[in-house]
């Protein structure tokens, strides 16, 4: 598969995917998500690869799902096309995946980082789930994974009131495992991946599976519920208004319909 929205390479035993739509702050459109999952699946099957890193650029890991692509979708379109299913494939990757995050990790971008096994952040990273500002909710695991990562109260503020947290706060709450200078975050993530990739492959995969078993108990039901609520919101006027306002660079006028 030829890729247009990501860059893929191996560094030693580490498989590296760089999200590459810088003009949209790496907004996650459907094509990018399919390419990403294709690349991760290929690394997962490759015995020469022991761990993976997903990164963006200094300004943005990813600023969310591509709002322009989904703004005019109906609730029926969303349910029928089920674009979020591709996010779900992150859960099937057996080898460790590290997110190297700098700049914005918002909405689906934050959810993608949360779907990785560890997050290494630059000191300029900012995490947020701003979906209510465009009339929807996080749909790719945010309401489920963030609450486990930072606790209910902070998750409520972030999801209900667009509170964004910086890298130091994210470290404090346990959302990320390390914060380093923006000049070093990528090498730090790569070094961590290289260390893990040099360990006993079967034991590493088994450990990831066991940890996820604990982490994911009850997660499946929650993910299904979140996804359906997200799709249903595409039947509201507020979703149309919220996304249209983003596209037109103006404030939304909420009617609660
Ligand atoms: N989608 C589409 N385009 C985007 C997105 C996005 N999420 N984010 C930024 N862009 C585009 C902008 O429209 C702009 O394009 P243009 O130059 O053509 O006008 C370009 O990227 C640069 O962005 P800004 O000019 O806005 O840059 P600023 O530095 O002023 O602001 C922000 C940066 C604060 C990150 C701002 O761009 C922003 O608020 N972005 C949207 C963030 C957001 O709301 N994210 C959530 C999206 S919804 C979601 O992720 C749901 C996930 C559920 C899964 C769905 C699967 C289908």
PDB file of C-alpha atoms and ligand atoms in Angstrom:
ATOM      1  CA  UNK A   1       0.000   0.000   0.000  1.00  0.00           C
ATOM      2  CA  UNK A   2       1.435   3.407  -0.977  1.00  0.00           C
ATOM      3  CA  UNK A   3       0.958   5.976   1.777  1.00  0.00           C
ATOM      4  CA  UNK A   4       0.071   9.641   1.244  1.00  0.00           C
ATOM      5  CA  UNK A   5      -0.724  10.797   4.797  1.00  0.00           C
ATOM      6  CA  UNK A   6       1.939   9.024   6.861  1.00  0.00           C
ATOM      7  CA  UNK A   7       5.675   8.330   6.639  1.00  0.00           C
ATOM      8  CA  UNK A   8       6.872   4.866   7.591  1.00  0.00           C
ATOM      9  CA  UNK A   9      10.356   3.585   8.367  1.00  0.00           C
ATOM     10  CA  UNK A  10      12.217   1.242  10.684  1.00  0.00           C
ATOM     11  CA  UNK A  11      15.027   2.295  13.010  1.00  0.00           C
ATOM     12  CA  UNK A  12      16.780  -0.840  14.232  1.00  0.00           C
ATOM     13  CA  UNK A  13      14.001  -2.961  15.774  1.00  0.00           C
ATOM     14  CA  UNK A  14      11.590  -0.040  16.056  1.00  0.00           C
ATOM     15  CA  UNK A  15       8.795   0.583  13.546  1.00  0.00           C
ATOM     16  CA  UNK A  16       8.147   4.293  13.172  1.00  0.00           C
ATOM     17  CA  UNK A  17       5.018   5.983  11.804  1.00  0.00           C
ATOM     18  CA  UNK A  18       4.973   9.772  11.372  1.00  0.00           C
ATOM     19  CA  UNK A  19       1.557  11.381  10.833  1.00  0.00           C
ATOM     20  CA  UNK A  20       2.071  13.673   7.876  1.00  0.00           C
ATOM     21  CA  UNK A  21      -0.754  16.129   7.168  1.00  0.00           C
ATOM     22  CA  UNK A  22       0.992  19.178   8.642  1.00  0.00           C
ATOM     23  CA  UNK A  23      -1.226  21.677   6.787  1.00  0.00           C
ATOM     24  CA  UNK A  24      -4.221  20.430   8.851  1.00  0.00           C
ATOM     25  CA  UNK A  25      -2.255  19.894  12.098  1.00  0.00           C
ATOM     26  CA  UNK A  26      -2.401  16.175  11.273  1.00  0.00           C
ATOM     27  CA  UNK A  27      -6.210  16.018  11.352  1.00  0.00           C
ATOM     28  CA  UNK A  28      -7.098  12.347  11.257  1.00  0.00           C
ATOM     29  CA  UNK A  29      -9.093  11.774   8.092  1.00  0.00           C
ATOM     30  CA  UNK A  30     -10.295   8.324   7.078  1.00  0.00           C
ATOM     31  CA  UNK A  31      -7.418   7.778   4.629  1.00  0.00           C
ATOM     32  CA  UNK A  32      -4.786   8.566   7.280  1.00  0.00           C
ATOM     33  CA  UNK A  33      -6.380   6.226   9.831  1.00  0.00           C
ATOM     34  CA  UNK A  34      -6.502   3.354   7.326  1.00  0.00           C
ATOM     35  CA  UNK A  35      -2.871   3.958   6.371  1.00  0.00           C
ATOM     36  CA  UNK A  36      -1.823   4.100  10.021  1.00  0.00           C
ATOM     37  CA  UNK A  37      -3.531   0.820  10.863  1.00  0.00           C
ATOM     38  CA  UNK A  38      -2.110  -0.835   7.750  1.00  0.00           C
ATOM     39  CA  UNK A  39       1.429   0.217   8.751  1.00  0.00           C
ATOM     40  CA  UNK A  40       1.004  -0.848  12.399  1.00  0.00           C
ATOM     41  CA  UNK A  41      -0.410  -4.225  11.352  1.00  0.00           C
ATOM     42  CA  UNK A  42       2.547  -4.792   9.028  1.00  0.00           C
ATOM     43  CA  UNK A  43       4.992  -3.973  11.863  1.00  0.00           C
ATOM     44  CA  UNK A  44       3.038  -6.243  14.199  1.00  0.00           C
ATOM     45  CA  UNK A  45       3.571  -9.175  11.812  1.00  0.00           C
ATOM     46  CA  UNK A  46       7.269  -8.391  11.169  1.00  0.00           C
ATOM     47  CA  UNK A  47       9.644 -10.387  13.420  1.00  0.00           C
ATOM     48  CA  UNK A  48      12.357  -7.767  12.840  1.00  0.00           C
ATOM     49  CA  UNK A  49      10.231  -5.196  14.705  1.00  0.00           C
ATOM     50  CA  UNK A  50       9.865  -5.342  18.503  1.00  0.00           C
ATOM     51  CA  UNK A  51       8.085  -2.072  19.276  1.00  0.00           C
ATOM     52  CA  UNK A  52       6.531   0.890  17.468  1.00  0.00           C
ATOM     53  CA  UNK A  53       6.460   4.660  17.777  1.00  0.00           C
ATOM     54  CA  UNK A  54       3.719   6.936  16.423  1.00  0.00           C
ATOM     55  CA  UNK A  55       4.601  10.599  16.189  1.00  0.00           C
ATOM     56  CA  UNK A  56       3.524  13.831  14.490  1.00  0.00           C
ATOM     57  CA  UNK A  57       5.545  17.024  14.311  1.00  0.00           C
ATOM     58  CA  UNK A  58       6.610  19.612  16.898  1.00  0.00           C
ATOM     59  CA  UNK A  59       3.439  21.676  16.432  1.00  0.00           C
ATOM     60  CA  UNK A  60       0.907  18.858  16.453  1.00  0.00           C
ATOM     61  CA  UNK A  61       0.664  15.188  17.218  1.00  0.00           C
ATOM     62  CA  UNK A  62      -2.880  15.460  15.806  1.00  0.00           C
ATOM     63  CA  UNK A  63      -5.617  18.096  16.267  1.00  0.00           C
ATOM     64  CA  UNK A  64      -8.442  15.550  16.113  1.00  0.00           C
ATOM     65  CA  UNK A  65     -10.628  13.843  13.569  1.00  0.00           C
ATOM     66  CA  UNK A  66     -10.925  15.811  10.330  1.00  0.00           C
ATOM     67  CA  UNK A  67     -13.873  18.104  11.066  1.00  0.00           C
ATOM     68  CA  UNK A  68     -14.238  19.179   7.432  1.00  0.00           C
ATOM     69  CA  UNK A  69     -14.579  15.559   6.350  1.00  0.00           C
ATOM     70  CA  UNK A  70     -17.390  14.734   8.798  1.00  0.00           C
ATOM     71  CA  UNK A  71     -19.206  18.084   9.207  1.00  0.00           C
ATOM     72  CA  UNK A  72     -22.093  17.180   6.865  1.00  0.00           C
ATOM     73  CA  UNK A  73     -22.554  13.552   7.855  1.00  0.00           C
ATOM     74  CA  UNK A  74     -25.925  12.417   9.284  1.00  0.00           C
ATOM     75  CA  UNK A  75     -26.356  10.135  12.286  1.00  0.00           C
ATOM     76  CA  UNK A  76     -27.313   7.367   9.874  1.00  0.00           C
ATOM     77  CA  UNK A  77     -24.188   7.946   7.734  1.00  0.00           C
ATOM     78  CA  UNK A  78     -22.020   7.834  10.834  1.00  0.00           C
ATOM     79  CA  UNK A  79     -23.557   4.612  12.140  1.00  0.00           C
ATOM     80  CA  UNK A  80     -23.555   2.947   8.724  1.00  0.00           C
ATOM     81  CA  UNK A  81     -19.997   3.938   7.772  1.00  0.00           C
ATOM     82  CA  UNK A  82     -18.679   3.284  11.296  1.00  0.00           C
ATOM     83  CA  UNK A  83     -15.412   5.154  10.715  1.00  0.00           C
ATOM     84  CA  UNK A  84     -14.445   4.723  14.359  1.00  0.00           C
ATOM     85  CA  UNK A  85     -14.080   0.968  13.834  1.00  0.00           C
ATOM     86  CA  UNK A  86     -10.620   1.662  12.418  1.00  0.00           C
ATOM     87  CA  UNK A  87      -9.579   3.308  15.732  1.00  0.00           C
ATOM     88  CA  UNK A  88     -10.724   0.086  17.432  1.00  0.00           C
ATOM     89  CA  UNK A  89      -8.090  -1.838  15.513  1.00  0.00           C
ATOM     90  CA  UNK A  90      -5.445  -0.234  17.767  1.00  0.00           C
ATOM     91  CA  UNK A  91      -6.574  -2.749  20.398  1.00  0.00           C
ATOM     92  CA  UNK A  92      -5.543  -5.673  18.207  1.00  0.00           C
ATOM     93  CA  UNK A  93      -1.867  -4.642  17.948  1.00  0.00           C
ATOM     94  CA  UNK A  94       0.143  -7.091  20.069  1.00  0.00           C
ATOM     95  CA  UNK A  95       3.501  -5.298  20.250  1.00  0.00           C
ATOM     96  CA  UNK A  96       4.058  -2.181  22.374  1.00  0.00           C
ATOM     97  CA  UNK A  97       3.173   1.143  20.746  1.00  0.00           C
ATOM     98  CA  UNK A  98       4.551   4.418  22.103  1.00  0.00           C
ATOM     99  CA  UNK A  99       3.078   7.824  21.225  1.00  0.00           C
ATOM    100  CA  UNK A 100       5.720  10.573  20.930  1.00  0.00           C
ATOM    101  CA  UNK A 101       3.602  13.702  21.411  1.00  0.00           C
ATOM    102  CA  UNK A 102       4.531  17.328  20.859  1.00  0.00           C
ATOM    103  CA  UNK A 103       2.146  20.267  20.456  1.00  0.00           C
ATOM    104  CA  UNK A 104      -1.560  19.575  20.053  1.00  0.00           C
ATOM    105  CA  UNK A 105      -3.082  16.214  20.931  1.00  0.00           C
ATOM    106  CA  UNK A 106      -6.753  17.098  20.688  1.00  0.00           C
ATOM    107  CA  UNK A 107      -9.949  15.133  20.191  1.00  0.00           C
ATOM    108  CA  UNK A 108      -9.234  12.049  18.085  1.00  0.00           C
ATOM    109  CA  UNK A 109      -5.519  12.925  18.336  1.00  0.00           C
ATOM    110  CA  UNK A 110      -5.675  12.690  22.109  1.00  0.00           C
ATOM    111  CA  UNK A 111      -7.719   9.504  21.740  1.00  0.00           C
ATOM    112  CA  UNK A 112      -5.087   8.047  19.423  1.00  0.00           C
ATOM    113  CA  UNK A 113      -2.370   8.816  21.990  1.00  0.00           C
ATOM    114  CA  UNK A 114      -4.568   7.289  24.710  1.00  0.00           C
ATOM    115  CA  UNK A 115      -4.892   4.140  22.571  1.00  0.00           C
ATOM    116  CA  UNK A 116      -1.112   3.717  22.600  1.00  0.00           C
ATOM    117  CA  UNK A 117       0.562   1.831  25.443  1.00  0.00           C
ATOM    118  CA  UNK A 118       2.736   4.700  26.673  1.00  0.00           C
ATOM    119  CA  UNK A 119       2.980   8.406  25.925  1.00  0.00           C
ATOM    120  CA  UNK A 120       6.267  10.321  25.885  1.00  0.00           C
ATOM    121  CA  UNK A 121       5.530  14.050  25.727  1.00  0.00           C
ATOM    122  CA  UNK A 122       7.518  17.127  24.838  1.00  0.00           C
ATOM    123  CA  UNK A 123       7.297  20.014  27.279  1.00  0.00           C
ATOM    124  CA  UNK A 124       5.139  21.822  24.690  1.00  0.00           C
ATOM    125  CA  UNK A 125       2.488  19.095  24.445  1.00  0.00           C
ATOM    126  CA  UNK A 126      -1.132  20.022  25.110  1.00  0.00           C
ATOM    127  CA  UNK A 127      -3.873  17.466  25.584  1.00  0.00           C
ATOM    128  CA  UNK A 128      -7.594  18.094  25.278  1.00  0.00           C
ATOM    129  CA  UNK A 129     -10.962  16.710  24.235  1.00  0.00           C
ATOM    130  CA  UNK A 130     -12.722  19.809  22.830  1.00  0.00           C
ATOM    131  CA  UNK A 131     -15.549  17.959  21.031  1.00  0.00           C
ATOM    132  CA  UNK A 132     -18.342  19.730  22.974  1.00  0.00           C
ATOM    133  CA  UNK A 133     -17.141  22.991  21.405  1.00  0.00           C
ATOM    134  CA  UNK A 134     -18.283  21.624  18.031  1.00  0.00           C
ATOM    135  CA  UNK A 135     -21.474  19.959  19.283  1.00  0.00           C
ATOM    136  CA  UNK A 136     -20.373  16.354  19.790  1.00  0.00           C
ATOM    137  CA  UNK A 137     -18.493  14.202  22.318  1.00  0.00           C
ATOM    138  CA  UNK A 138     -15.263  12.203  22.048  1.00  0.00           C
ATOM    139  CA  UNK A 139     -16.128   9.118  20.001  1.00  0.00           C
ATOM    140  CA  UNK A 140     -12.965   7.047  19.791  1.00  0.00           C
ATOM    141  CA  UNK A 141     -12.416   6.082  23.396  1.00  0.00           C
ATOM    142  CA  UNK A 142     -11.893   9.488  25.032  1.00  0.00           C
ATOM    143  CA  UNK A 143     -14.726   9.292  27.551  1.00  0.00           C
ATOM    144  CA  UNK A 144     -13.581   5.820  28.564  1.00  0.00           C
ATOM    145  CA  UNK A 145      -9.789   5.989  28.515  1.00  0.00           C
ATOM    146  CA  UNK A 146      -9.307   9.531  29.797  1.00  0.00           C
ATOM    147  CA  UNK A 147     -11.240   8.844  32.991  1.00  0.00           C
ATOM    148  CA  UNK A 148      -8.969   5.867  33.664  1.00  0.00           C
ATOM    149  CA  UNK A 149      -5.880   7.967  32.861  1.00  0.00           C
ATOM    150  CA  UNK A 150      -6.550  11.145  34.854  1.00  0.00           C
ATOM    151  CA  UNK A 151      -9.494  10.331  37.128  1.00  0.00           C
ATOM    152  CA  UNK A 152     -13.147  11.355  36.876  1.00  0.00           C
ATOM    153  CA  UNK A 153     -13.010  14.954  38.036  1.00  0.00           C
ATOM    154  CA  UNK A 154     -10.266  16.145  35.667  1.00  0.00           C
ATOM    155  CA  UNK A 155     -11.809  14.065  32.854  1.00  0.00           C
ATOM    156  CA  UNK A 156     -15.150  15.805  33.450  1.00  0.00           C
ATOM    157  CA  UNK A 157     -13.512  19.240  33.227  1.00  0.00           C
ATOM    158  CA  UNK A 158     -11.604  18.305  30.099  1.00  0.00           C
ATOM    159  CA  UNK A 159     -14.578  16.762  28.281  1.00  0.00           C
ATOM    160  CA  UNK A 160     -17.460  18.944  29.542  1.00  0.00           C
ATOM    161  CA  UNK A 161     -15.601  22.265  29.610  1.00  0.00           C
ATOM    162  CA  UNK A 162     -12.740  22.009  27.090  1.00  0.00           C
ATOM    163  CA  UNK A 163     -10.030  22.162  29.759  1.00  0.00           C
ATOM    164  CA  UNK A 164      -6.720  21.544  28.065  1.00  0.00           C
ATOM    165  CA  UNK A 165      -3.802  20.267  30.109  1.00  0.00           C
ATOM    166  CA  UNK A 166      -0.118  20.834  29.476  1.00  0.00           C
ATOM    167  CA  UNK A 167       2.643  18.250  29.585  1.00  0.00           C
ATOM    168  CA  UNK A 168       3.528  18.771  33.259  1.00  0.00           C
ATOM    169  CA  UNK A 169      -0.110  18.371  34.316  1.00  0.00           C
ATOM    170  CA  UNK A 170      -0.387  15.291  32.116  1.00  0.00           C
ATOM    171  CA  UNK A 171       2.661  13.834  33.884  1.00  0.00           C
ATOM    172  CA  UNK A 172       1.224  14.723  37.278  1.00  0.00           C
ATOM    173  CA  UNK A 173      -2.077  12.942  36.525  1.00  0.00           C
ATOM    174  CA  UNK A 174      -0.390   9.911  34.951  1.00  0.00           C
ATOM    175  CA  UNK A 175      -1.595  10.480  31.392  1.00  0.00           C
ATOM    176  CA  UNK A 176       2.000  10.415  30.120  1.00  0.00           C
ATOM    177  CA  UNK A 177       5.008   8.514  31.439  1.00  0.00           C
ATOM    178  CA  UNK A 178       7.745  11.077  30.626  1.00  0.00           C
ATOM    179  CA  UNK A 179       8.102  14.742  29.726  1.00  0.00           C
ATOM    180  CA  UNK A 180      11.310  15.962  28.073  1.00  0.00           C
ATOM    181  CA  UNK A 181      12.412  19.038  26.147  1.00  0.00           C
ATOM    182  CA  UNK A 182      10.830  19.470  22.744  1.00  0.00           C
ATOM    183  CA  UNK A 183      14.290  18.996  21.220  1.00  0.00           C
ATOM    184  CA  UNK A 184      14.532  15.533  22.822  1.00  0.00           C
ATOM    185  CA  UNK A 185      11.034  14.006  22.960  1.00  0.00           C
ATOM    186  CA  UNK A 186      11.324  12.032  19.741  1.00  0.00           C
ATOM    187  CA  UNK A 187      14.731  10.518  20.620  1.00  0.00           C
ATOM    188  CA  UNK A 188      13.480   9.778  24.123  1.00  0.00           C
ATOM    189  CA  UNK A 189      10.490   7.844  22.726  1.00  0.00           C
ATOM    190  CA  UNK A 190      12.719   6.053  20.239  1.00  0.00           C
ATOM    191  CA  UNK A 191      15.188   5.089  22.991  1.00  0.00           C
ATOM    192  CA  UNK A 192      12.362   3.722  25.136  1.00  0.00           C
ATOM    193  CA  UNK A 193      11.033   1.737  22.162  1.00  0.00           C
ATOM    194  CA  UNK A 194      14.534   0.412  21.385  1.00  0.00           C
ATOM    195  CA  UNK A 195      14.987  -0.753  24.992  1.00  0.00           C
ATOM    196  CA  UNK A 196      11.634  -2.555  24.997  1.00  0.00           C
ATOM    197  CA  UNK A 197      12.269  -4.000  21.519  1.00  0.00           C
ATOM    198  CA  UNK A 198      15.514  -5.571  22.798  1.00  0.00           C
ATOM    199  CA  UNK A 199      13.681  -7.511  25.524  1.00  0.00           C
ATOM    200  CA  UNK A 200      12.201 -11.021  25.266  1.00  0.00           C
ATOM    201  CA  UNK A 201       9.534 -10.559  22.552  1.00  0.00           C
ATOM    202  CA  UNK A 202       7.039 -13.127  23.797  1.00  0.00           C
ATOM    203  CA  UNK A 203       7.281 -11.924  27.394  1.00  0.00           C
ATOM    204  CA  UNK A 204       6.799  -8.299  26.317  1.00  0.00           C
ATOM    205  CA  UNK A 205       3.698  -9.166  24.281  1.00  0.00           C
ATOM    206  CA  UNK A 206       2.347 -11.336  27.094  1.00  0.00           C
ATOM    207  CA  UNK A 207       2.883  -8.528  29.600  1.00  0.00           C
ATOM    208  CA  UNK A 208       1.070  -6.025  27.370  1.00  0.00           C
ATOM    209  CA  UNK A 209      -1.822  -8.452  27.013  1.00  0.00           C
ATOM    210  CA  UNK A 210      -2.033  -9.024  30.767  1.00  0.00           C
ATOM    211  CA  UNK A 211      -1.910  -5.291  31.590  1.00  0.00           C
ATOM    212  CA  UNK A 212      -4.591  -4.592  28.994  1.00  0.00           C
ATOM    213  CA  UNK A 213      -6.750  -7.317  30.449  1.00  0.00           C
ATOM    214  CA  UNK A 214      -6.800  -5.390  33.706  1.00  0.00           C
ATOM    215  CA  UNK A 215      -7.100  -1.986  32.015  1.00  0.00           C
ATOM    216  CA  UNK A 216      -9.793  -3.048  29.564  1.00  0.00           C
ATOM    217  CA  UNK A 217     -12.218  -4.850  31.857  1.00  0.00           C
ATOM    218  CA  UNK A 218     -15.523  -3.074  31.261  1.00  0.00           C
ATOM    219  CA  UNK A 219     -13.896  -0.956  28.521  1.00  0.00           C
ATOM    220  CA  UNK A 220     -15.588  -2.739  25.616  1.00  0.00           C
ATOM    221  CA  UNK A 221     -19.140  -1.917  26.711  1.00  0.00           C
ATOM    222  CA  UNK A 222     -18.137   1.672  27.391  1.00  0.00           C
ATOM    223  CA  UNK A 223     -16.534   2.057  23.961  1.00  0.00           C
ATOM    224  CA  UNK A 224     -19.658   0.745  22.222  1.00  0.00           C
ATOM    225  CA  UNK A 225     -21.890   3.120  24.191  1.00  0.00           C
ATOM    226  CA  UNK A 226     -19.642   6.134  23.545  1.00  0.00           C
ATOM    227  CA  UNK A 227     -19.466   5.430  19.816  1.00  0.00           C
ATOM    228  CA  UNK A 228     -23.260   5.190  19.417  1.00  0.00           C
ATOM    229  CA  UNK A 229     -23.815   8.442  21.344  1.00  0.00           C
ATOM    230  CA  UNK A 230     -21.201  10.148  19.145  1.00  0.00           C
ATOM    231  CA  UNK A 231     -22.910   8.939  15.948  1.00  0.00           C
ATOM    232  CA  UNK A 232     -26.390   9.897  17.249  1.00  0.00           C
ATOM    233  CA  UNK A 233     -25.236  13.485  17.844  1.00  0.00           C
ATOM    234  CA  UNK A 234     -24.917  13.831  14.064  1.00  0.00           C
ATOM    235  CA  UNK A 235     -28.754  13.930  14.125  1.00  0.00           C
ATOM    236  CA  UNK A 236     -28.710  17.250  16.027  1.00  0.00           C
ATOM    237  CA  UNK A 237     -28.686  20.823  14.747  1.00  0.00           C
ATOM    238  CA  UNK A 238     -25.979  21.630  17.302  1.00  0.00           C
ATOM    239  CA  UNK A 239     -23.516  19.234  15.611  1.00  0.00           C
ATOM    240  CA  UNK A 240     -24.186  20.816  12.201  1.00  0.00           C
ATOM    241  CA  UNK A 241     -23.847  24.322  13.663  1.00  0.00           C
ATOM    242  CA  UNK A 242     -20.750  23.461  15.729  1.00  0.00           C
ATOM    243  CA  UNK A 243     -18.780  21.943  12.867  1.00  0.00           C
ATOM    244  CA  UNK A 244     -19.963  24.558  10.341  1.00  0.00           C
ATOM    245  CA  UNK A 245     -18.853  27.302  12.739  1.00  0.00           C
ATOM    246  CA  UNK A 246     -15.390  25.699  12.974  1.00  0.00           C
ATOM    247  CA  UNK A 247     -15.126  25.555   9.175  1.00  0.00           C
ATOM    248  CA  UNK A 248     -16.305  29.189   8.860  1.00  0.00           C
ATOM    249  CA  UNK A 249     -14.016  30.326  11.714  1.00  0.00           C
ATOM    250  CA  UNK A 250     -16.831  31.849  13.802  1.00  0.00           C
ATOM    251  CA  UNK A 251     -18.497  31.220  17.162  1.00  0.00           C
ATOM    252  CA  UNK A 252     -21.294  28.616  17.164  1.00  0.00           C
ATOM    253  CA  UNK A 253     -24.839  29.622  18.003  1.00  0.00           C
ATOM    254  CA  UNK A 254     -26.259  26.761  20.075  1.00  0.00           C
ATOM    255  CA  UNK A 255     -30.032  26.049  19.955  1.00  0.00           C
ATOM    256  CA  UNK A 256     -30.078  22.810  21.906  1.00  0.00           C
ATOM    257  CA  UNK A 257     -31.878  21.035  19.057  1.00  0.00           C
TER     258      UNK A 257
HETATM  259  N1  LIG B   1     -10.062  19.033  11.319  1.00  0.00           N
HETATM  260  C1  LIG B   1      -9.868  19.659  10.140  1.00  0.00           C
HETATM  261  N2  LIG B   1      -9.019  20.682   9.970  1.00  0.00           N
HETATM  262  C2  LIG B   1      -8.340  21.097  11.049  1.00  0.00           C
HETATM  263  C3  LIG B   1      -8.495  20.510  12.319  1.00  0.00           C
HETATM  264  C4  LIG B   1      -9.402  19.410  12.426  1.00  0.00           C
HETATM  265  N3  LIG B   1      -9.588  18.738  13.567  1.00  0.00           N
HETATM  266  N4  LIG B   1      -7.694  21.145  13.216  1.00  0.00           N
HETATM  267  C5  LIG B   1      -7.057  22.113  12.525  1.00  0.00           C
HETATM  268  N5  LIG B   1      -7.445  22.084  11.226  1.00  0.00           N
HETATM  269  C6  LIG B   1      -6.985  22.949  10.130  1.00  0.00           C
HETATM  270  C7  LIG B   1      -7.586  24.343  10.262  1.00  0.00           C
HETATM  271  O1  LIG B   1      -8.898  24.370   9.699  1.00  0.00           O
HETATM  272  C8  LIG B   1      -6.587  25.167   9.482  1.00  0.00           C
HETATM  273  O2  LIG B   1      -6.819  24.970   8.110  1.00  0.00           O
HETATM  274  P1  LIG B   1      -6.831  26.267   7.119  1.00  0.00           P
HETATM  275  O3  LIG B   1      -5.406  26.749   7.144  1.00  0.00           O
HETATM  276  O4  LIG B   1      -7.249  25.662   5.807  1.00  0.00           O
HETATM  277  O5  LIG B   1      -7.794  27.246   7.686  1.00  0.00           O
HETATM  278  C9  LIG B   1      -5.251  24.480   9.799  1.00  0.00           C
HETATM  279  O6  LIG B   1      -5.574  23.159  10.245  1.00  0.00           O
HETATM  280  C10 LIG B   1      -4.477  25.179  10.926  1.00  0.00           C
HETATM  281  O7  LIG B   1      -5.355  25.295  12.037  1.00  0.00           O
HETATM  282  P2  LIG B   1      -5.654  26.710  12.771  1.00  0.00           P
HETATM  283  O8  LIG B   1      -5.510  27.834  11.817  1.00  0.00           O
HETATM  284  O9  LIG B   1      -6.969  26.563  13.481  1.00  0.00           O
HETATM  285  O10 LIG B   1      -4.420  26.723  13.804  1.00  0.00           O
HETATM  286  P3  LIG B   1      -4.358  27.482  15.209  1.00  0.00           P
HETATM  287  O11 LIG B   1      -2.931  27.359  15.649  1.00  0.00           O
HETATM  288  O12 LIG B   1      -5.006  28.828  15.138  1.00  0.00           O
HETATM  289  O13 LIG B   1      -5.286  26.585  16.212  1.00  0.00           O
HETATM  290  C11 LIG B   1      -6.105  24.534  17.162  1.00  0.00           C
HETATM  291  C12 LIG B   1      -4.913  25.285  16.544  1.00  0.00           C
HETATM  292  C13 LIG B   1      -6.465  25.144  18.513  1.00  0.00           C
HETATM  293  C14 LIG B   1      -5.642  23.090  17.354  1.00  0.00           C
HETATM  294  C15 LIG B   1      -7.328  24.615  16.209  1.00  0.00           C
HETATM  295  O14 LIG B   1      -6.924  24.234  14.908  1.00  0.00           O
HETATM  296  C16 LIG B   1      -8.489  23.745  16.594  1.00  0.00           C
HETATM  297  O15 LIG B   1      -9.223  24.067  17.509  1.00  0.00           O
HETATM  298  N6  LIG B   1      -8.685  22.580  15.905  1.00  0.00           N
HETATM  299  C17 LIG B   1      -9.793  21.721  16.115  1.00  0.00           C
HETATM  300  C18 LIG B   1      -9.630  20.900  17.369  1.00  0.00           C
HETATM  301  C19 LIG B   1     -10.842  20.014  17.589  1.00  0.00           C
HETATM  302  O16 LIG B   1     -11.955  20.487  17.775  1.00  0.00           O
HETATM  303  N7  LIG B   1     -10.626  18.684  17.588  1.00  0.00           N
HETATM  304  C20 LIG B   1     -11.669  17.709  17.788  1.00  0.00           C
HETATM  305  C21 LIG B   1     -12.244  17.265  16.475  1.00  0.00           C
HETATM  306  S1  LIG B   1     -13.627  16.134  16.674  1.00  0.00           S
HETATM  307  C22 LIG B   1     -12.899  14.647  17.033  1.00  0.00           C
HETATM  308  O17 LIG B   1     -11.688  14.540  17.062  1.00  0.00           O
HETATM  309  C23 LIG B   1     -13.810  13.475  17.306  1.00  0.00           C
HETATM  310  C24 LIG B   1     -13.022  12.207  17.362  1.00  0.00           C
HETATM  311  C25 LIG B   1     -13.939  10.995  17.293  1.00  0.00           C
HETATM  312  C26 LIG B   1     -13.544  10.011  16.210  1.00  0.00           C
HETATM  313  C27 LIG B   1     -14.203  10.335  14.885  1.00  0.00           C
HETATM  314  C28 LIG B   1     -13.847   9.363  13.760  1.00  0.00           C
HETATM  315  C29 LIG B   1     -14.602   9.691  12.461  1.00  0.00           C
END
